[in-house]
XYZ file of C-alpha atoms in Angstrom:
608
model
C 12.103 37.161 12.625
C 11.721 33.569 13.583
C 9.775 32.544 16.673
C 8.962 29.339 18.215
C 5.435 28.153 19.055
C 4.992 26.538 22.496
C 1.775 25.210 22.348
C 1.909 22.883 19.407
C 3.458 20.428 18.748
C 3.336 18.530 14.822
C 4.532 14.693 15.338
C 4.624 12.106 12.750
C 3.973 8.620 14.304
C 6.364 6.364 11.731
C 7.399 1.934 11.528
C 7.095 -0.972 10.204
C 3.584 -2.368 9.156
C 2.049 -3.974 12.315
C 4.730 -2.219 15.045
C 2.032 -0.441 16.572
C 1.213 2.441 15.066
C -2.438 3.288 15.062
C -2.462 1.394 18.817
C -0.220 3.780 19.664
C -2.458 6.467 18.668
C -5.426 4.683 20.117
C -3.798 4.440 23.285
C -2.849 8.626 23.536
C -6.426 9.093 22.001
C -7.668 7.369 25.613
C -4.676 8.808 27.921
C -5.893 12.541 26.784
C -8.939 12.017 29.059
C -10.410 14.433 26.653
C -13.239 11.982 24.686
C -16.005 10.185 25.979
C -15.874 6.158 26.318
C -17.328 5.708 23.338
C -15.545 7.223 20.761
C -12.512 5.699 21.458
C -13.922 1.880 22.156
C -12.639 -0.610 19.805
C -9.029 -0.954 18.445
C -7.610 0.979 15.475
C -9.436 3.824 16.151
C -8.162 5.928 13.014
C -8.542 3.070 10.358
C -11.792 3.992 9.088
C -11.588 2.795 6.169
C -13.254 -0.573 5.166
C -10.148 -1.582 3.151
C -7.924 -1.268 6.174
C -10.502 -2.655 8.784
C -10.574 -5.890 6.683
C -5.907 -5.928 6.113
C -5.478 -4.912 9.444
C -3.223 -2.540 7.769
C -2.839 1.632 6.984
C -2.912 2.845 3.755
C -3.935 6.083 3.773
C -2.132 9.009 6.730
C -4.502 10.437 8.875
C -4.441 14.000 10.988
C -5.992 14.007 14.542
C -5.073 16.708 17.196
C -5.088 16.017 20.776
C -4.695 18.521 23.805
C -2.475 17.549 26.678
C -1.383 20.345 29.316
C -2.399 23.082 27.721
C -0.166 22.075 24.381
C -1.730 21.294 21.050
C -0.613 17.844 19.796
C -0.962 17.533 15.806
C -0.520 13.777 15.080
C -0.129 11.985 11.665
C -0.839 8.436 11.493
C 1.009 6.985 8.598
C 1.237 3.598 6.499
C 3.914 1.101 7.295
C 3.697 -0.713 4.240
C 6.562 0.131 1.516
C 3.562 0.005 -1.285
C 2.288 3.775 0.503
C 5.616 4.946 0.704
C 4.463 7.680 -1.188
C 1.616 8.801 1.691
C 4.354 8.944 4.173
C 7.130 10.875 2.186
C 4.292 14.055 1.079
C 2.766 14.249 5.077
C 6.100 14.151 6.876
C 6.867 17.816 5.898
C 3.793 18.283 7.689
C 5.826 17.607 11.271
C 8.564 18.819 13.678
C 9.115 15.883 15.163
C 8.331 12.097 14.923
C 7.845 8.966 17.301
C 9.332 5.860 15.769
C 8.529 2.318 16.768
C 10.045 -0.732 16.688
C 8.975 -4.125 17.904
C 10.803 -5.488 20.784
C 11.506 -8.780 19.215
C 12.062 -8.124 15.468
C 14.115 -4.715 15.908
C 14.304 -1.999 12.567
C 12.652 -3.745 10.095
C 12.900 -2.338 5.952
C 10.480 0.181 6.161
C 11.817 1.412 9.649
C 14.759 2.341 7.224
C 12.499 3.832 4.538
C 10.349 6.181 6.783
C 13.444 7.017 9.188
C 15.346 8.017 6.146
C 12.646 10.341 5.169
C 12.543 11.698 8.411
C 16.123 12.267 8.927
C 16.321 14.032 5.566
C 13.520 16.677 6.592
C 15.821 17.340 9.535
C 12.357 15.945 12.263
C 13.434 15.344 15.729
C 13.224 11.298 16.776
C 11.772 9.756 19.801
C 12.197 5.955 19.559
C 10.017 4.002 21.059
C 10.378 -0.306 21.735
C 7.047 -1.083 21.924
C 5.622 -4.926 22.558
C 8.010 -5.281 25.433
C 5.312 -7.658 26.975
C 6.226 -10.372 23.976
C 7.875 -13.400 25.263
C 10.537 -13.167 22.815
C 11.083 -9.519 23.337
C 14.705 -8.046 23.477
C 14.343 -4.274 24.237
C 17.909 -3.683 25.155
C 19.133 -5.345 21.961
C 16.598 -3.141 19.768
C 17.724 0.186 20.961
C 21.458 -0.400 20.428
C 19.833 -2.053 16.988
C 17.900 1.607 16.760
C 21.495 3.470 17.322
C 23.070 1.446 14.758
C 20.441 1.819 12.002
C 20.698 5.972 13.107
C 24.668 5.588 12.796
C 23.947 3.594 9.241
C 21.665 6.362 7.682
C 24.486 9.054 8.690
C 22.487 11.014 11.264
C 24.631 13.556 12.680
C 25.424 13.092 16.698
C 22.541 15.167 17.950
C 19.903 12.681 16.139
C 21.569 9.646 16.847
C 21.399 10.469 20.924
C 18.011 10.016 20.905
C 15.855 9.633 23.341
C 13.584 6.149 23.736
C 11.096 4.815 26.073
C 10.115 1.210 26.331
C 6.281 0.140 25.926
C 3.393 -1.767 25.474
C 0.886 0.012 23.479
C -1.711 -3.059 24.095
C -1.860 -2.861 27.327
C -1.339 1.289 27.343
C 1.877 2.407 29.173
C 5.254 3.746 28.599
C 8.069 3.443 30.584
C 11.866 3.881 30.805
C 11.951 0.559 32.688
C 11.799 -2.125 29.716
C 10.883 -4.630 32.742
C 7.510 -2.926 33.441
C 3.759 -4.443 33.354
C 1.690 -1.475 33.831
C 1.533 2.256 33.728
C 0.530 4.951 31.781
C 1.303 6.822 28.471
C 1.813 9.972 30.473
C 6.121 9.453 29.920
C 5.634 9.739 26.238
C 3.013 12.744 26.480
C 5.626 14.297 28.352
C 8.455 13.392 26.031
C 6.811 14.470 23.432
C 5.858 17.848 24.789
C 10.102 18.175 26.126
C 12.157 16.906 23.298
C 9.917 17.368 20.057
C 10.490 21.131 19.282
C 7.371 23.883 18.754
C 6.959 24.794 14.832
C 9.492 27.572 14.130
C 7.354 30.182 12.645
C 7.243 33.766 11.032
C 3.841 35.405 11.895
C 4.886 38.648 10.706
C 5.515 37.028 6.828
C 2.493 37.160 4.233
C 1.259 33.613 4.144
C 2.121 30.716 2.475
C 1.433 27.079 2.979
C 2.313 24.019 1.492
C -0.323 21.435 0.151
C 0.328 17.759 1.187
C -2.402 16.429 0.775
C -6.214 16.617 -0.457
C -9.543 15.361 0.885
C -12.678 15.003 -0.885
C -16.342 15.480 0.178
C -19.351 14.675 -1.598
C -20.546 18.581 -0.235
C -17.728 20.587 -0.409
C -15.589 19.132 -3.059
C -11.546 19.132 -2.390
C -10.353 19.403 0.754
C -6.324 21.173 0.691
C -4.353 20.408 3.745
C -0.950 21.319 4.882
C 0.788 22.854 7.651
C 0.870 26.723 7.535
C 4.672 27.943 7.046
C 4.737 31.833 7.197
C 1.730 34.497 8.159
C -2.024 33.650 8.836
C -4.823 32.202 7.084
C -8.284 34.166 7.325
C -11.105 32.615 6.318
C -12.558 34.715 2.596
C -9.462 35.756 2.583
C -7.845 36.165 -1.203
C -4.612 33.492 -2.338
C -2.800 32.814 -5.092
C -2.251 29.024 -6.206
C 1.556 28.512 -7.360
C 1.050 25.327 -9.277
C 3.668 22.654 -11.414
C 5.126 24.537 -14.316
C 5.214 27.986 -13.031
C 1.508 28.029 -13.547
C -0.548 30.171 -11.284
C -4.215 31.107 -10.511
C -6.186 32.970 -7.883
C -8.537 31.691 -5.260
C -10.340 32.604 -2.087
C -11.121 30.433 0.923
C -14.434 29.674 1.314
C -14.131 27.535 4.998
C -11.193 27.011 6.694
C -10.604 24.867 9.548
C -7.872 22.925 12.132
C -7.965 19.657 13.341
C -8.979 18.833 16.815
C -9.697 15.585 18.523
C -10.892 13.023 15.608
C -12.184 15.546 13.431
C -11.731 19.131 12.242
C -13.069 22.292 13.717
C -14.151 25.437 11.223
C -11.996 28.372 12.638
C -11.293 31.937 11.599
C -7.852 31.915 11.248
C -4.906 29.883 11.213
C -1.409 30.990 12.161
C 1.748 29.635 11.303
C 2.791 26.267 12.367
C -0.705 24.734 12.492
C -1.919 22.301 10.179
C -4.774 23.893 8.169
C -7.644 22.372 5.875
C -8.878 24.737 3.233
C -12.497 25.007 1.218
C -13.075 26.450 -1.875
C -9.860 25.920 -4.115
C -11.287 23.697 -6.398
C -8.226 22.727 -8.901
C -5.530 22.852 -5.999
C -3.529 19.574 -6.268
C -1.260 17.848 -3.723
C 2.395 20.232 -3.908
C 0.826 23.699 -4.629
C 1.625 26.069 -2.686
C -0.648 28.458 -1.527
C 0.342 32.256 -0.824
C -1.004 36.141 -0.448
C -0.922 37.191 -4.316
C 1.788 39.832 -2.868
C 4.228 37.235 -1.777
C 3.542 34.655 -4.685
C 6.834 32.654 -4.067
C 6.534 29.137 -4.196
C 7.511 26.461 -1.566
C 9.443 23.210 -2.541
C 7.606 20.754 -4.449
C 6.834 17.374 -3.011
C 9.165 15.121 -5.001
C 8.391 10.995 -4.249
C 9.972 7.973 -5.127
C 9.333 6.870 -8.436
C 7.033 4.043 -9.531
C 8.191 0.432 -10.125
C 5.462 -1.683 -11.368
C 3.114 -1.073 -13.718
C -0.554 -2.976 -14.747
C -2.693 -1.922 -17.698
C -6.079 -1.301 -16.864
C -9.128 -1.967 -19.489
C -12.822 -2.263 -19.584
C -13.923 -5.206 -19.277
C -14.799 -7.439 -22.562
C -16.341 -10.739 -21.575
C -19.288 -11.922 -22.077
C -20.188 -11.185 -18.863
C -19.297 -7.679 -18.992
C -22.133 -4.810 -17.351
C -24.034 -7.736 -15.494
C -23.183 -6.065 -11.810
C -21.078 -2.867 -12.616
C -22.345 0.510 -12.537
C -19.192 2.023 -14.580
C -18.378 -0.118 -17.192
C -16.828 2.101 -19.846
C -13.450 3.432 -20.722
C -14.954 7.169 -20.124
C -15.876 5.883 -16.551
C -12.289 4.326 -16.076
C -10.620 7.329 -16.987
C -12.294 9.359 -15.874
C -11.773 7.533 -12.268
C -8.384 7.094 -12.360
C -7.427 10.355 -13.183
C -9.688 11.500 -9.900
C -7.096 9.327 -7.923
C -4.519 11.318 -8.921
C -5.363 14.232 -7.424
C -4.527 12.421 -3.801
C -2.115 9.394 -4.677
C 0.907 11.265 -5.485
C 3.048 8.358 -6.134
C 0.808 6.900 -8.528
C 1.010 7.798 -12.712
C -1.664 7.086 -15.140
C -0.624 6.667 -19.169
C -3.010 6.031 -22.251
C -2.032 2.984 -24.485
C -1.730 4.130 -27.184
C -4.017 2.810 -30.437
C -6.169 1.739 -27.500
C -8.658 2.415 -25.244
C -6.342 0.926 -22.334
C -4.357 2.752 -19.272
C -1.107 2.166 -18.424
C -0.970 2.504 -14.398
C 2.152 2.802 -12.281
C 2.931 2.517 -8.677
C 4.877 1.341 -5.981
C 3.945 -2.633 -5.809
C 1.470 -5.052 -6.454
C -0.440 -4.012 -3.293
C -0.061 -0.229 -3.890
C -2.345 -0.856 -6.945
C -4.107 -3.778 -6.019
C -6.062 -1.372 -3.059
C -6.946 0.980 -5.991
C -8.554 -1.752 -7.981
C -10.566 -3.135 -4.560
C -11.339 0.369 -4.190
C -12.604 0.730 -7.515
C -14.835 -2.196 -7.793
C -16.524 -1.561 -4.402
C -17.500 1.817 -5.991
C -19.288 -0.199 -8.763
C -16.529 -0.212 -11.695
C -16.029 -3.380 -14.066
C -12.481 -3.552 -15.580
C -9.763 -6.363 -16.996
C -6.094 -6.055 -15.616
C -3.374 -7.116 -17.359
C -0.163 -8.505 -15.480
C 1.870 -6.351 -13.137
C 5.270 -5.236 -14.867
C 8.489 -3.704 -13.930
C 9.600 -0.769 -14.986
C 12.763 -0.692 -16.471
C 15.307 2.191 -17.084
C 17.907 3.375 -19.906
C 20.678 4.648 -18.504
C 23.382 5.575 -21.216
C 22.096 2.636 -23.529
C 22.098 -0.189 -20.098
C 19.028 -1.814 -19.431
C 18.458 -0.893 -15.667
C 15.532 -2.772 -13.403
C 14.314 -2.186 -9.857
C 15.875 -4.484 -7.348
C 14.540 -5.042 -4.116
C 16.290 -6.141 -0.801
C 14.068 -8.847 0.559
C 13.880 -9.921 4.408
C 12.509 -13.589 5.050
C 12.026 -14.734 8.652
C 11.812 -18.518 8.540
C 12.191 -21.567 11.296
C 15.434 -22.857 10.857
C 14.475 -26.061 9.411
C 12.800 -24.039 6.562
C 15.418 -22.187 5.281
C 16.202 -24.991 2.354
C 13.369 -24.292 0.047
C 13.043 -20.394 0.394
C 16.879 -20.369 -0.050
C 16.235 -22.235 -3.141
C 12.949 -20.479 -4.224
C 14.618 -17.357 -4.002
C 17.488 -18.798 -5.878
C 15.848 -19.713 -8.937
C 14.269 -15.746 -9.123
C 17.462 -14.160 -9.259
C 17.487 -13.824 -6.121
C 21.422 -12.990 -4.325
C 21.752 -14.459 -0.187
C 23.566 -11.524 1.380
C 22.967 -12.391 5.070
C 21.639 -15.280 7.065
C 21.273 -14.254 10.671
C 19.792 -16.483 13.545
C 17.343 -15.477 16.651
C 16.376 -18.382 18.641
C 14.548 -20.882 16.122
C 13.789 -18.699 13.358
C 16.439 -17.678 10.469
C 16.994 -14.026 9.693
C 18.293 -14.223 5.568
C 18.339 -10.915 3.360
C 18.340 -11.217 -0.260
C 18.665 -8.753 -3.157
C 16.587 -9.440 -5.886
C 15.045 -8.073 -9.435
C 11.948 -6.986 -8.587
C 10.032 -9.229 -11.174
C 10.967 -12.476 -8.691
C 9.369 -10.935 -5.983
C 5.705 -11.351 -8.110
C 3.916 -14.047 -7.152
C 7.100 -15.102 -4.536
C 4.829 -14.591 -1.575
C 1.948 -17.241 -2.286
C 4.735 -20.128 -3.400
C 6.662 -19.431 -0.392
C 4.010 -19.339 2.209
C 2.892 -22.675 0.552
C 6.273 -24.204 0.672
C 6.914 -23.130 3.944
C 3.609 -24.158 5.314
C 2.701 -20.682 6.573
C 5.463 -19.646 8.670
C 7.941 -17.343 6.576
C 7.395 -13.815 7.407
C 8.382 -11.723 4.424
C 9.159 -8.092 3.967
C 11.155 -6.088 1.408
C 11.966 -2.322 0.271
C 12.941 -0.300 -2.938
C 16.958 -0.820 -3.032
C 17.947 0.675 -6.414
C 18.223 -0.002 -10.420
C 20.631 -2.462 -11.334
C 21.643 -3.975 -14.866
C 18.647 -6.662 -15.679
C 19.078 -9.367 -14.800
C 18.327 -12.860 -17.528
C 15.224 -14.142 -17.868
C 13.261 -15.397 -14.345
C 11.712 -18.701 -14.441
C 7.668 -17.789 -14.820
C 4.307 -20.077 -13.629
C 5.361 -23.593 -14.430
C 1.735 -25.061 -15.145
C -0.103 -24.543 -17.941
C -3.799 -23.745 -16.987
C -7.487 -25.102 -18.347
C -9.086 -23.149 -20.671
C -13.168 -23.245 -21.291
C -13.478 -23.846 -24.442
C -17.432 -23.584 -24.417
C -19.957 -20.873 -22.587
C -22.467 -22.240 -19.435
C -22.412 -23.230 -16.374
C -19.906 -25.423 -15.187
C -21.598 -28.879 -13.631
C -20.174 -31.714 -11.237
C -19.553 -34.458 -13.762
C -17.489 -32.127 -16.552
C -15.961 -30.760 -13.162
C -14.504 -34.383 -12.304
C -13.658 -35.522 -15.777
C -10.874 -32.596 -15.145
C -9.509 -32.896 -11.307
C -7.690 -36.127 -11.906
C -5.080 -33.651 -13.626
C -5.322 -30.352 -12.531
C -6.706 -28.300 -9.476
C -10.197 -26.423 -10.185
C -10.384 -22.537 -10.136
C -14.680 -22.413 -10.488
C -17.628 -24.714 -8.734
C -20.427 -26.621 -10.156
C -22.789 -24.066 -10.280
C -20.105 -21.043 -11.597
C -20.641 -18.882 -14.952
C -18.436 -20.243 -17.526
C -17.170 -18.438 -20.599
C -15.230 -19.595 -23.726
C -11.697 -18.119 -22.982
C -12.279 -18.420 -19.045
C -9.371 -20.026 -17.135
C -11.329 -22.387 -14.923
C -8.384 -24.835 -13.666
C -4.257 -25.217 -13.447
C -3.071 -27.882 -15.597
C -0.890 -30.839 -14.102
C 1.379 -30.449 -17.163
C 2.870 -27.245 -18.626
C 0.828 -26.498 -21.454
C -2.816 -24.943 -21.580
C -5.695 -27.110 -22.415
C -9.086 -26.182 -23.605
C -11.337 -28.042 -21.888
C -15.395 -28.201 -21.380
C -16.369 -27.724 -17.530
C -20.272 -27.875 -18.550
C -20.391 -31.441 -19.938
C -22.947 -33.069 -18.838
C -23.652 -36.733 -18.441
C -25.432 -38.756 -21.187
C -28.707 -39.836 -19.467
C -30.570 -43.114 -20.510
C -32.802 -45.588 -18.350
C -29.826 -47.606 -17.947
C -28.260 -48.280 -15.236
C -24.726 -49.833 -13.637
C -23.953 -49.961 -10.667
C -19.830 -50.151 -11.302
C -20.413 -47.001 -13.175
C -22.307 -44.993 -11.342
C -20.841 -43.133 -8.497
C -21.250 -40.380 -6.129
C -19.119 -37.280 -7.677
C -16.730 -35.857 -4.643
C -15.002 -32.856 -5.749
C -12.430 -31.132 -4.122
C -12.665 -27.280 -2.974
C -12.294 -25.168 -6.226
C -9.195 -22.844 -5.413
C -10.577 -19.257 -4.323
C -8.233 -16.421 -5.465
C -7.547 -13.370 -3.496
C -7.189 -10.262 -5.824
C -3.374 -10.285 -5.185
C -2.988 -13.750 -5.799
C -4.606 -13.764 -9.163
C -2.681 -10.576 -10.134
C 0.189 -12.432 -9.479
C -0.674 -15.612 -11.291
C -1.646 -14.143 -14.611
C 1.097 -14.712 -17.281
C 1.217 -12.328 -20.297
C -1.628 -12.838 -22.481
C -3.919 -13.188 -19.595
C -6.242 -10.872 -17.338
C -8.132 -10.554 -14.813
C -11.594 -9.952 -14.970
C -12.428 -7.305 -11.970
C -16.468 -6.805 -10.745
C -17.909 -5.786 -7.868
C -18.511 -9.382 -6.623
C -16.641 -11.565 -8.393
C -12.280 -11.796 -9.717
C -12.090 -14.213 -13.036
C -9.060 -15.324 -14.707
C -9.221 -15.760 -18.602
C -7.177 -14.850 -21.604
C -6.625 -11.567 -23.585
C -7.954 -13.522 -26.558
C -11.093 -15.487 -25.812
C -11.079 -17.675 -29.085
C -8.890 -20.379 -29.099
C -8.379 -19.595 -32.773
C -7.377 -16.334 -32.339
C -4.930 -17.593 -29.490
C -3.818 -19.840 -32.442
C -3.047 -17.035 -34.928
C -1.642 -15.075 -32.488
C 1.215 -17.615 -31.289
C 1.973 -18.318 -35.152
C 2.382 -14.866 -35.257
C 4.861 -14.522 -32.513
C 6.930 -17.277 -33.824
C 7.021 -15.663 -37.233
C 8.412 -12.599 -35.603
């Protein structure tokens, strides 16, 4: 028989990136009154992660529990970036209920739509919540009828779509269903929470089972297996059975088991239904197991995510300067790595080239991947990356790609050259919109115009476009999209790059490396004005005799060399190029580092 818990509640805290989400968090982390000063000074509380510190983003969800009035309040923090869809699709089965935000001047933005979506499918109660209502742009009223609409749009069924909402400002720390209101408390929401947001339904009397969304690691312990407890109890030593992919099953026993409470866990004895648990001492579990009493070994619905639309093909890396600062520098290390991160990044796959001693890795988007390789080389690794790729589908003998519907939020005077930049990728206007002096235009567009899109149009639109887009669906490819127009400089010669070879090239091109930088024959050290590559020499020096003119000899002013972030330079890479990954530095160069290999290998091409 079914009960219902009272004195938990499981919430999912779901948006846009940079809505609010982890200040919302912060803010019920304070109004709890249950942690000293100190552990909850700062801002973003729950991004621990040096990664996210430095994006001012989440990528990775995060379980706290908080106690207010005697009720337990599980709470998952999750990403609001469509790149970690994945993270929010596996820990929303984790909740009852879930608290979605929206900005109170930009409304449902594409990954409101994503996570909602998820949400609505898993059946989770919504609270909406407007927060930012102290903006000076900020149109509450507007937002929640834009709220009911986007509810209406995703087919939620009448008792959904009557949701409630509260208006706030999770900056300065209130709630409020006044969306006039300066000041106040967080206590409304508490209290929302704890009234509309419905206990776990659970059966106690069941033998246990629990699904696993999603795995920890520690350096001690070893994996960490968390998910919210469905049917029965969990007793710590107690004896399980592990109902894995493929009908495959083995035994275990739980070595620790604990809950989560406050901003960390707590080891406990047991665990009923309805909490979310955190097991030791399974060590092959992986993220959708289900874990059960060996006389009740029926398995729970898998975690099924998204699919994976880009792909980049990860290497060791073979310059000359390879295993200077790395500590992992082979492909035994690199594999060996990447199949570790599968055990916690469900919606990532990892594929052996064959005939080579190359990876082929999948995910969700240039950034998805792009925090795996920062990740990586803080740890110490060395690799090369090849460019990012769509990945395309058969279906019935048509060539299907990913599109992607793509939201630009530009002054009005801008709209020209995105219009046109968009244009030129592909790209399909299918509404232009207008608040106050900024225009609203969504696009659909292949996902291969969306690489390297973001740096041109933030350039052409000196800073000011805001840009978001989401997974739409596969569509018959599209023709071929217009790639970099420059050619770049090639080094044709290994040194170190000084001031006067450096200024012998600026006239017609824009540098990539300094006097002073670590040069290598196949190294991409500049853009070319023109559209061809050029091999070049960035370590000539001048010719030095004990004559002197004073109409030739100058001071050398050079300008800034162009500093890549690691997005940016997977981005710029064409095919037949990589880039060269350390634990300090991010190189361009070519596949081929002779420029008579290069040579062959174009004759080649044109032969075939």
């Amino acid at each position: 028989m079914l009960d219902r818990r009272s004195d938990i509640r499981n919430i999912a805290i779901i948006a846009h990136v940079d809505h609010g989400k982890t200040t919302l968090v912060d803010c019920m982390l304070r109004q709890s009154g249950q942690f000293r000063d100190i552990q909850v000074a700062g801002e973003q509380i729950l991004d621990s992660n040096a990664l996210e510190r430095e994006r001012g983003i989440t990528i990775l969800a995060k379980n706290i529990a908080i106690p207010y009035k005697g009720v337990k309040i599980n709470i998952i923090d999750t990403p609001g970036h469509a790149d970690f869809g994945g993270e929010v699709e596996r820990v929303l089965r984790m909740a009852d209920g879930c608290v979605v935000l929206a900005d109170a001047a930009e409304g449902p933005m594409p990954q409101t739509r994503f996570v909602l979506s998820k949400a609505l499918e898993l059946g989770l109660k919504p609270l909406v919540l407007i927060n930012k209502i102290d903006r000076k742009d900020a149109r509450p009223r507007e937002v929640v009828n834009e709220m009911f609409d986007l509810f209406i749009s995703l087919g939620a069924e009448d008792e959904m779509a009557d949701f409630p909402y509260l208006f706030a400002s999770t900056r300065h720390g209130f709630a409020s269903t006044d969306p006039t209101a300066t000041s106040g408390t967080l206590e409304p929401l508490m209290d929302m929470i704890i009234e509309k947001i419905p206990g776990p339904e659970v059966d106690i009397g069941q033998p246990v089972r629990m699904l696993v969304t999603t795995i920890d690691w520690s350096e001690f312990v070893g994996r960490i297996a968390i998910g919210r407890v469905r049917e029965g109890s969990l007793r710590k030593g107690q004896a399980v059975s592990i109902l894995q992919n493929n009908d495959k099953s083995t035994s275990g026993k739980i070595a620790m088991l604990y809950t989560f409470e406050k901003l960390g866990k707590t080891e406990v004895h047991e665990v009923d239904a309805g909490d979310i648990a955190a097991i030791v001492g399974l060590p092959n579990i992986e993220i959708g197991d289900t874990i059960a009493a060996p006389n009740n070994a029926i398995a729970l619905p898998r975690i099924k995510v998204d699919e994976p639309t880009l792909r980049m093909t990860f290497g060791i890396n073979t310059s000359p300067l390879a295993g200077r600062e790395g500590k992992f520098v082979t492909s035994r290390h690199l594999r060996e790595r990447l199949l570790r991160e599968l055990d916690r990044n469900v919606a990532l796959r990892v594929e052996p080239v064959e005939g080579t001693e190359q990876f082929s890795v999948s995910g969700r988007g240039v950034l998805h991947l792009s925090v795996l390789i920062e990740t990586m080389r803080r740890e110490g690794y060395e690799m090369s990356i090849g460019k990012p790729e769509v990945i395309f589908h058969d279906n019935n003998g048509v060539i299907e790609e990913p599109f992607e519907t793509l939201y630009v939020e530009v002054p009005q005077g801008q709209t020209g050259p995105v219009m046109e930049m968009v244009g030129a990728r592909r790209g399909l206007l299918q509404e232009m919109t207008s608040r106050g002096d900024f225009a609203l235009l969504k696009f659909s567009i292949p996902a291969r115009g969306l690489i390297g899109l973001r740096t041109k149009m933030l350039t052409a639109t000196q800073g000011n476009a805001v840009i978001n887009h989401r997974f739409e669906a596969y569509k018959p490819r599209e023709d071929t999209i217009p790639g970099r127009s420059n050619g770049v400089l090639v080094s044709m010669v290994s040194g170190k790059a000084v001031a006067f070879g450096l200024d012998g090239l600026q006239a017609r091109s824009e540098l990539f490396v300094s006097p002073g930088d670590v040069v290598y024959e196949g190294m991409i050290v500049g853009e070319n004005s023109r559209n061809e590559d050029m091999d070049v020499n960035p370590t000539k020096e001048k010719k030095l005799t004990n004559m002197r003119a004073s109409g030739s000899d100058r001071n050398i002013i050079l300008k800034p060399a162009r500093v890549f972030t690691l997005e940016e330079a997977l981005e710029y890479i064409e095919d037949e190029e990589q880039v060269e990954v350390t634990p300090t530095q991010i190189r361009l160069r070519k596949s081929l580092l002779k420029e008579i290999d290069r040579r062959h290998a174009a004759r080649k091409a044109k032969k075939d």
